[in-house]
mmCIF file with all atom_site columns, C-alpha atoms in Angstrom:
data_model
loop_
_atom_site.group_PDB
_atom_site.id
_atom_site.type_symbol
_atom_site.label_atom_id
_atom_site.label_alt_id
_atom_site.label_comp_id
_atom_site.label_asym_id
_atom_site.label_entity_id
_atom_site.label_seq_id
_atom_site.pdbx_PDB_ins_code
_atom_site.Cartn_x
_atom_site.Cartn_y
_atom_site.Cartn_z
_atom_site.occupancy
_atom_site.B_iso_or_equiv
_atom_site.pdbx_formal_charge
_atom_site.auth_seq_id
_atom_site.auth_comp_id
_atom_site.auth_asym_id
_atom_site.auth_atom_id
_atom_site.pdbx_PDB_model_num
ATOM 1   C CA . UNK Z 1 1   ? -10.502 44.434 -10.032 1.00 0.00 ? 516 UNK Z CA 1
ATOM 2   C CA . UNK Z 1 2   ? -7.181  44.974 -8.445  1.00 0.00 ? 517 UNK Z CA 1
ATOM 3   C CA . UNK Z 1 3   ? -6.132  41.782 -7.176  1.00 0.00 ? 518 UNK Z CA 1
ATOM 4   C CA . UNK Z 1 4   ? -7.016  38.631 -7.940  1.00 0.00 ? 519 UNK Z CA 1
ATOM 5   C CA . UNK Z 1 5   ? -9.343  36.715 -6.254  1.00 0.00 ? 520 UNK Z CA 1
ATOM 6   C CA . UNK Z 1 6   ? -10.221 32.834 -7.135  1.00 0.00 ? 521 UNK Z CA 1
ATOM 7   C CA . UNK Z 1 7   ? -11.809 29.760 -5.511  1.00 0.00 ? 522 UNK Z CA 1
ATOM 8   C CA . UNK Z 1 8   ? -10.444 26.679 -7.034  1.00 0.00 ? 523 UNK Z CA 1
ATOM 9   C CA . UNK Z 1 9   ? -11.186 23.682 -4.613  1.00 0.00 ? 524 UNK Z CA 1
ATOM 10  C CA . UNK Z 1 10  ? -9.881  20.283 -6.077  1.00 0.00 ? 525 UNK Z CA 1
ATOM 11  C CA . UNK Z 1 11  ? -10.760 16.406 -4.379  1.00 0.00 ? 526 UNK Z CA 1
ATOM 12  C CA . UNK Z 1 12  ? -8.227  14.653 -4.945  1.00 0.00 ? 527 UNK Z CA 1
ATOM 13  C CA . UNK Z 1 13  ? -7.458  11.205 -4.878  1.00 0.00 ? 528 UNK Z CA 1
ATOM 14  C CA . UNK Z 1 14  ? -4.475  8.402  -5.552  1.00 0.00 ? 529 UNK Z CA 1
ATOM 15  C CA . UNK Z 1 15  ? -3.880  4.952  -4.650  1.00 0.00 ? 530 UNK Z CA 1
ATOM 16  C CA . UNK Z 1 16  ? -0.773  2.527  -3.253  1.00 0.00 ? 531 UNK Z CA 1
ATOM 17  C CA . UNK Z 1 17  ? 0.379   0.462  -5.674  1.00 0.00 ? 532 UNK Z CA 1
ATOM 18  C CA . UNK Z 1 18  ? -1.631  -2.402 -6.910  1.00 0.00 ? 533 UNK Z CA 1
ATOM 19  C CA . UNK Z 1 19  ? -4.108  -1.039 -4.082  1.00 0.00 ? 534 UNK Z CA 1
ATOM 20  C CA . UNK Z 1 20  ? -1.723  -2.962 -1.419  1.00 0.00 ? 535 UNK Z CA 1
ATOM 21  C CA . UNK Z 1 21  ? -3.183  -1.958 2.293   1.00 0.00 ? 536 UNK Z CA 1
ATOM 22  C CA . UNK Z 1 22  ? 0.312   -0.214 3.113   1.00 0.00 ? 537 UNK Z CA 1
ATOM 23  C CA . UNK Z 1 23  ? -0.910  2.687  5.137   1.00 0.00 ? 538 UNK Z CA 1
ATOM 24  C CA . UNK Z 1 24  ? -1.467  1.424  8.517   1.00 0.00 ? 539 UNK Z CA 1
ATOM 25  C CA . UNK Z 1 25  ? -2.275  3.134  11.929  1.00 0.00 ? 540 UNK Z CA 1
ATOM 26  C CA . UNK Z 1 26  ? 0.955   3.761  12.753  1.00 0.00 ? 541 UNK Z CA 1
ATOM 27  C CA . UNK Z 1 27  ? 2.129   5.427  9.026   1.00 0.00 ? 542 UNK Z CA 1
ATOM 28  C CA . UNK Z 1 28  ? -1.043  7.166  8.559   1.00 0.00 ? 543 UNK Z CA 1
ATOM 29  C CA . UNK Z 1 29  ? -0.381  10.001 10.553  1.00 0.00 ? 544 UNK Z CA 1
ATOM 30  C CA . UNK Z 1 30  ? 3.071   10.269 9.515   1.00 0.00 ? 545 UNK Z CA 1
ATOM 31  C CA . UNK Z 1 31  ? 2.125   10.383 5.965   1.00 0.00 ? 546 UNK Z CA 1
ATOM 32  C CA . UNK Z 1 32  ? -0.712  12.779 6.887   1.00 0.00 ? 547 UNK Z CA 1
ATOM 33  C CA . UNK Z 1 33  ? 1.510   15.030 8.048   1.00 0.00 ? 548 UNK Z CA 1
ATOM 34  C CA . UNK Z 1 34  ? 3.865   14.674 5.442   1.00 0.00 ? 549 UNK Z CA 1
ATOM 35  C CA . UNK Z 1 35  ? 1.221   15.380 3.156   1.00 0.00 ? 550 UNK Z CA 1
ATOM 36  C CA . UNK Z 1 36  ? 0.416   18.705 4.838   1.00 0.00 ? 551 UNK Z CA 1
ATOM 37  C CA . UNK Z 1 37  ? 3.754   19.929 4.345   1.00 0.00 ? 552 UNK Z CA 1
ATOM 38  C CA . UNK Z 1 38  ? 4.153   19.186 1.271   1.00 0.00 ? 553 UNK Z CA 1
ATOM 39  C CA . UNK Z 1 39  ? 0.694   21.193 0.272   1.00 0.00 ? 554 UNK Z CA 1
ATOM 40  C CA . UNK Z 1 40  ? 1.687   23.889 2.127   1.00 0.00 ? 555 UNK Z CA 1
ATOM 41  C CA . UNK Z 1 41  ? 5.420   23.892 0.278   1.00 0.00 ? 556 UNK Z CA 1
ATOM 42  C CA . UNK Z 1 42  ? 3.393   24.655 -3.113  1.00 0.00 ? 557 UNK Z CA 1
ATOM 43  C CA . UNK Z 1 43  ? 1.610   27.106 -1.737  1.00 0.00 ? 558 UNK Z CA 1
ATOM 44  C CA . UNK Z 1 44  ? -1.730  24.550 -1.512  1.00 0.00 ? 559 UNK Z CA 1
ATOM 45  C CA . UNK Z 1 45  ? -3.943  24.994 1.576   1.00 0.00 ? 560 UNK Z CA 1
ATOM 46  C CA . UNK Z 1 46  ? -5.142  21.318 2.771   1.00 0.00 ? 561 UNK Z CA 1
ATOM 47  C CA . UNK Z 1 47  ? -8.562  21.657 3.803   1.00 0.00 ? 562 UNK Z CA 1
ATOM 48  C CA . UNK Z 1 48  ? -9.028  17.802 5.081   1.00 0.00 ? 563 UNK Z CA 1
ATOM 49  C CA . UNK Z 1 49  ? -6.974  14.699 4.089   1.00 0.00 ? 564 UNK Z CA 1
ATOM 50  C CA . UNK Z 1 50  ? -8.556  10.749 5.051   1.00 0.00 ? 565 UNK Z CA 1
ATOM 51  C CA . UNK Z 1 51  ? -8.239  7.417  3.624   1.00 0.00 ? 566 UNK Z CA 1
ATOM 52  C CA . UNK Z 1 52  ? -7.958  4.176  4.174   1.00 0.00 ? 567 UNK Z CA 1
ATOM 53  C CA . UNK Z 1 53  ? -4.984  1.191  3.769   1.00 0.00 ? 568 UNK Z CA 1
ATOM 54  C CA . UNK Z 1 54  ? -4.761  1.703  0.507   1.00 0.00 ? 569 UNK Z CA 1
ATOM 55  C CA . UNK Z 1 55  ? -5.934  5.148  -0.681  1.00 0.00 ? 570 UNK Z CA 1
ATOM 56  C CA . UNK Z 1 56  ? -5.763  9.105  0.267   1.00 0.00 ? 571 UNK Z CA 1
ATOM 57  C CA . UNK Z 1 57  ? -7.986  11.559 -0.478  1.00 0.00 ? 572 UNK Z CA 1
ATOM 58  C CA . UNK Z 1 58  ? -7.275  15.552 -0.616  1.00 0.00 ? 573 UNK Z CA 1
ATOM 59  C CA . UNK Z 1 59  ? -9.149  18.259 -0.052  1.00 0.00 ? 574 UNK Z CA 1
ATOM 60  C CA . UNK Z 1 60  ? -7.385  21.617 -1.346  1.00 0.00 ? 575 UNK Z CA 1
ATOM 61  C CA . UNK Z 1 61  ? -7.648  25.016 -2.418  1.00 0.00 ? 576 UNK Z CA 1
ATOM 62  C CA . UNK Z 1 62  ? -5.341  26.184 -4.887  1.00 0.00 ? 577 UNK Z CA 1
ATOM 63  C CA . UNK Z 1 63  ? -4.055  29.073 -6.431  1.00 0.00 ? 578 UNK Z CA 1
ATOM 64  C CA . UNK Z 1 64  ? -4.975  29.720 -9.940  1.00 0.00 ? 579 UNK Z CA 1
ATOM 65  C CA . UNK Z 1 65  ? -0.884  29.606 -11.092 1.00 0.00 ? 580 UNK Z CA 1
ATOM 66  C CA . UNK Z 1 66  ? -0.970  26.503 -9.422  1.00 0.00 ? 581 UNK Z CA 1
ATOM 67  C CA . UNK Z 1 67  ? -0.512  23.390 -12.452 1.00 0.00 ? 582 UNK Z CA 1
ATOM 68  C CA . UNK Z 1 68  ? -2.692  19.849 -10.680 1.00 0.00 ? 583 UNK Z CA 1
ATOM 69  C CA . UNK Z 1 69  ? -0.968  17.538 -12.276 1.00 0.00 ? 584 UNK Z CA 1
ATOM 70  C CA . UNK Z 1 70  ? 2.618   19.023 -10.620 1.00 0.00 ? 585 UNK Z CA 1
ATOM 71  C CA . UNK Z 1 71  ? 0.968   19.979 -7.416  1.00 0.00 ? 586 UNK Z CA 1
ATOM 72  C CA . UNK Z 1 72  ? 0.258   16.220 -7.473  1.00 0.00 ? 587 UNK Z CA 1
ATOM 73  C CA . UNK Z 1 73  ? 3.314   15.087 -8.988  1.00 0.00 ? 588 UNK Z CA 1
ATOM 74  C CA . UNK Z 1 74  ? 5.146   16.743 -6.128  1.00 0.00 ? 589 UNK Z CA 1
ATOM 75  C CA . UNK Z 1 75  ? 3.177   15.622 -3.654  1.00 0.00 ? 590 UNK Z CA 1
ATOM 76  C CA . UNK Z 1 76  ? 3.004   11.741 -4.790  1.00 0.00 ? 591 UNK Z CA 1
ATOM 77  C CA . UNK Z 1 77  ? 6.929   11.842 -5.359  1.00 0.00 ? 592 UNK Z CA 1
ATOM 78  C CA . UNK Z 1 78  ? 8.243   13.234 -2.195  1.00 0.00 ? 593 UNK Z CA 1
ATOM 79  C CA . UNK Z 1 79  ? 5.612   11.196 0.175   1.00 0.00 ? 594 UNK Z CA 1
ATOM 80  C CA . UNK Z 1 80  ? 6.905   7.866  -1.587  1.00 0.00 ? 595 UNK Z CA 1
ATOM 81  C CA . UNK Z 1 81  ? 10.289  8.977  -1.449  1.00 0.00 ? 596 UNK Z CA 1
ATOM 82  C CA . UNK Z 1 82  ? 10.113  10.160 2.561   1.00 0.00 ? 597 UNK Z CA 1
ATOM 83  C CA . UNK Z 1 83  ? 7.922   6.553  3.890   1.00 0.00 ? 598 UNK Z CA 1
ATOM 84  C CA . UNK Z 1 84  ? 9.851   4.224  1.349   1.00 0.00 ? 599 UNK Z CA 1
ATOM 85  C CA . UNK Z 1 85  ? 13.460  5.333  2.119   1.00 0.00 ? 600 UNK Z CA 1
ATOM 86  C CA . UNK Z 1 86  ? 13.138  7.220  5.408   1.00 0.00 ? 601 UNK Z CA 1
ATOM 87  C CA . UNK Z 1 87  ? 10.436  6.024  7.460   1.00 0.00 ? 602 UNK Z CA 1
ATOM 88  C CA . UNK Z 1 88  ? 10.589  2.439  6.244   1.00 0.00 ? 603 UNK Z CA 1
ATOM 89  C CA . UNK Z 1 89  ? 13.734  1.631  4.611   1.00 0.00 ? 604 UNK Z CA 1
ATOM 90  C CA . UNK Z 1 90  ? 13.338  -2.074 4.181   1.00 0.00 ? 605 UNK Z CA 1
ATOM 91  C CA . UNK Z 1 91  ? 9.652   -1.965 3.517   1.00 0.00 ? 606 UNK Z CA 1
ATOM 92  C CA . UNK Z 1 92  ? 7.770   -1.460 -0.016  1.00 0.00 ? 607 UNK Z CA 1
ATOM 93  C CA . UNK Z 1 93  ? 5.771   1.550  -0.222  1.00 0.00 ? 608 UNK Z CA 1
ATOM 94  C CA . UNK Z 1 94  ? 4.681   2.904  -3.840  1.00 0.00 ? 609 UNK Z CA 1
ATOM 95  C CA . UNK Z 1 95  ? 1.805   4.747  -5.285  1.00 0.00 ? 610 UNK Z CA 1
ATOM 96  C CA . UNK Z 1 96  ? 0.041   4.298  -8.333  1.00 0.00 ? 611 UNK Z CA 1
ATOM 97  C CA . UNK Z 1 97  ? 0.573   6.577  -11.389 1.00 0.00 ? 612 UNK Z CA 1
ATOM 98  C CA . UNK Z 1 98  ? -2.589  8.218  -11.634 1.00 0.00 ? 613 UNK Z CA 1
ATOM 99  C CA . UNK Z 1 99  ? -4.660  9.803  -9.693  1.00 0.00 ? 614 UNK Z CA 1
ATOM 100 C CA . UNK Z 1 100 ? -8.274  11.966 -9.906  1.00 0.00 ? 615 UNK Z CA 1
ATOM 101 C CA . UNK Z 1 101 ? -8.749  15.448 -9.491  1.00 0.00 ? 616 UNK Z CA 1
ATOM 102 C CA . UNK Z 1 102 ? -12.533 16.352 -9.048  1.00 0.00 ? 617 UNK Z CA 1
ATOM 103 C CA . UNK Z 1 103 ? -13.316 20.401 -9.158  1.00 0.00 ? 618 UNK Z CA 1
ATOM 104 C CA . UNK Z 1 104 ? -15.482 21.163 -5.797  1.00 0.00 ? 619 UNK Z CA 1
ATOM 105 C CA . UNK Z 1 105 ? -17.904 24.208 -5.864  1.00 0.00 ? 620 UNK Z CA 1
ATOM 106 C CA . UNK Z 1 106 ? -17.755 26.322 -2.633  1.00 0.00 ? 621 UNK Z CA 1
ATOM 107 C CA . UNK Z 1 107 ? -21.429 25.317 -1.565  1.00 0.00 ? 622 UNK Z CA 1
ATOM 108 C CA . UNK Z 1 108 ? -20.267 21.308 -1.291  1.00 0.00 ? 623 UNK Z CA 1
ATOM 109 C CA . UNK Z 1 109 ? -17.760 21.965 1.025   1.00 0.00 ? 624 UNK Z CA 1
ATOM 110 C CA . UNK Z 1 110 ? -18.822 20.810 3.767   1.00 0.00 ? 625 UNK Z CA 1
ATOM 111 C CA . UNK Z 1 111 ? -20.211 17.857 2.581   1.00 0.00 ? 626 UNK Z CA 1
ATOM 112 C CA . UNK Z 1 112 ? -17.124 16.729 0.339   1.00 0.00 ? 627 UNK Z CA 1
ATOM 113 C CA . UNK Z 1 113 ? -14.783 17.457 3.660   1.00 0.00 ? 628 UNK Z CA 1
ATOM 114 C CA . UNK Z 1 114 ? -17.066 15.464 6.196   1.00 0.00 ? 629 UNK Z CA 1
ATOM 115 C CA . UNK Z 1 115 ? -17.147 12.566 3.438   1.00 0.00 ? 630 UNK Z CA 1
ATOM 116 C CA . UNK Z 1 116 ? -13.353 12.632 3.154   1.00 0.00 ? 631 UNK Z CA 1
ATOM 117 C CA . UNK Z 1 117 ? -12.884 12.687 7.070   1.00 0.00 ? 632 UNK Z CA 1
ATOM 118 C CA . UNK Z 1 118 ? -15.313 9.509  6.851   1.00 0.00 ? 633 UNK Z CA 1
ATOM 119 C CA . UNK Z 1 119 ? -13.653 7.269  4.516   1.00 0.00 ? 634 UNK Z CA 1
ATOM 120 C CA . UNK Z 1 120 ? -12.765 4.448  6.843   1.00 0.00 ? 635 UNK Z CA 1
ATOM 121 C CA . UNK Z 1 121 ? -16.486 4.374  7.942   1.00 0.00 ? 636 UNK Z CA 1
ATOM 122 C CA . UNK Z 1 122 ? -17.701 4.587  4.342   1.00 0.00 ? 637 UNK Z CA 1
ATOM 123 C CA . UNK Z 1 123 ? -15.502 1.785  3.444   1.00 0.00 ? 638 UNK Z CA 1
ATOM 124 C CA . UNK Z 1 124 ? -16.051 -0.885 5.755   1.00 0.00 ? 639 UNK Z CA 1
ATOM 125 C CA . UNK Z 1 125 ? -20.548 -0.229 5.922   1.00 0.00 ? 640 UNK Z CA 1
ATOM 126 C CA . UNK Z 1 126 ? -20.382 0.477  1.946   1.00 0.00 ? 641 UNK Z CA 1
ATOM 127 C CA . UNK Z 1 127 ? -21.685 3.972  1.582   1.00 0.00 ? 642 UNK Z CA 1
ATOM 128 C CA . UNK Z 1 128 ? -19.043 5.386  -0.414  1.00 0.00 ? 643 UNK Z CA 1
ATOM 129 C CA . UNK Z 1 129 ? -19.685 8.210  -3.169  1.00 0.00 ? 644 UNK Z CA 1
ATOM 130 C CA . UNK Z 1 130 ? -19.318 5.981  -6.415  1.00 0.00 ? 645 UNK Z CA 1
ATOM 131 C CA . UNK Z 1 131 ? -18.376 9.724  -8.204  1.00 0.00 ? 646 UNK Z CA 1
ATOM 132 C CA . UNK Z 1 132 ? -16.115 10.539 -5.528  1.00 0.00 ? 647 UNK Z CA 1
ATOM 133 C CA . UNK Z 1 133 ? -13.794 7.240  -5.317  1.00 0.00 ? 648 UNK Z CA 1
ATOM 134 C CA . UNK Z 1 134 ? -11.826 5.779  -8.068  1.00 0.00 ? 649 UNK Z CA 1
ATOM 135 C CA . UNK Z 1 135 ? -12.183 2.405  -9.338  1.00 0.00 ? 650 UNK Z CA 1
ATOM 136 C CA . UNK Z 1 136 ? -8.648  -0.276 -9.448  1.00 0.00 ? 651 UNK Z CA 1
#
């Protein structure tokens, strides 16, 4: 073969701090789209993003050079960084230290993108994906 090829689709997920509800309708989007940039930065392609007030979850594809753990390092650090002393200086916003990566095969796509572009639905009737949410 004479170039690479690969298909490395991560879910990812993190939490605020202490699982506070500090992303509201009005920082969501700007954190969304901070988010975005900051995948694209690394050279990550965000294939859906969702969440509620107090969690995010990722869908990406990554290069294989590509480490997880700094991809979400990065990402985690700079979005604190940019809402906490930018967007709202004299408000707390932190995230938690872990996070979970889940490895997604191509064929559940679909259905792990439509679930993440749900989560505010599967939140408040209950239906969420006990293997695709983390616990406190």
């Amino acid at each position: 073969m004479r170039a690479s090829y690969s298909r490395i689709y991560i879910h990812l997920i993190w939490t605020t701090w202490d699982r506070l509800d500090l992303i509201d309708d009005t920082l969501e989007p700007i954190l969304y789209n901070y988010i975005s940039k900051k995948c694209r930065q690394q050279n990550g392609i965000l294939l859906q993003i969702g969440g509620t007030s107090n969690h995010v979850h990722l869908l990406v594809k990554l290069l294989p050079a590509i480490n997880i753990g700094q991809f979400v390092k990065n990402i985690k650090g700079s979005s604190s960084h940019y809402i906490a002393q930018i967007i709202r200086p004299d408000s707390f916003f932190k995230w938690q230290g872990g996070y979970a990566a889940i490895s997604v095969s191509p064929g559940h796509l679909s259905k792990v993108s439509m679930y993440i572009a749900a989560q505010k639905e599967h939140h408040q009737s209950k239906t969420c994906n006990k293997d695709w949410e983390v616990s406190k």
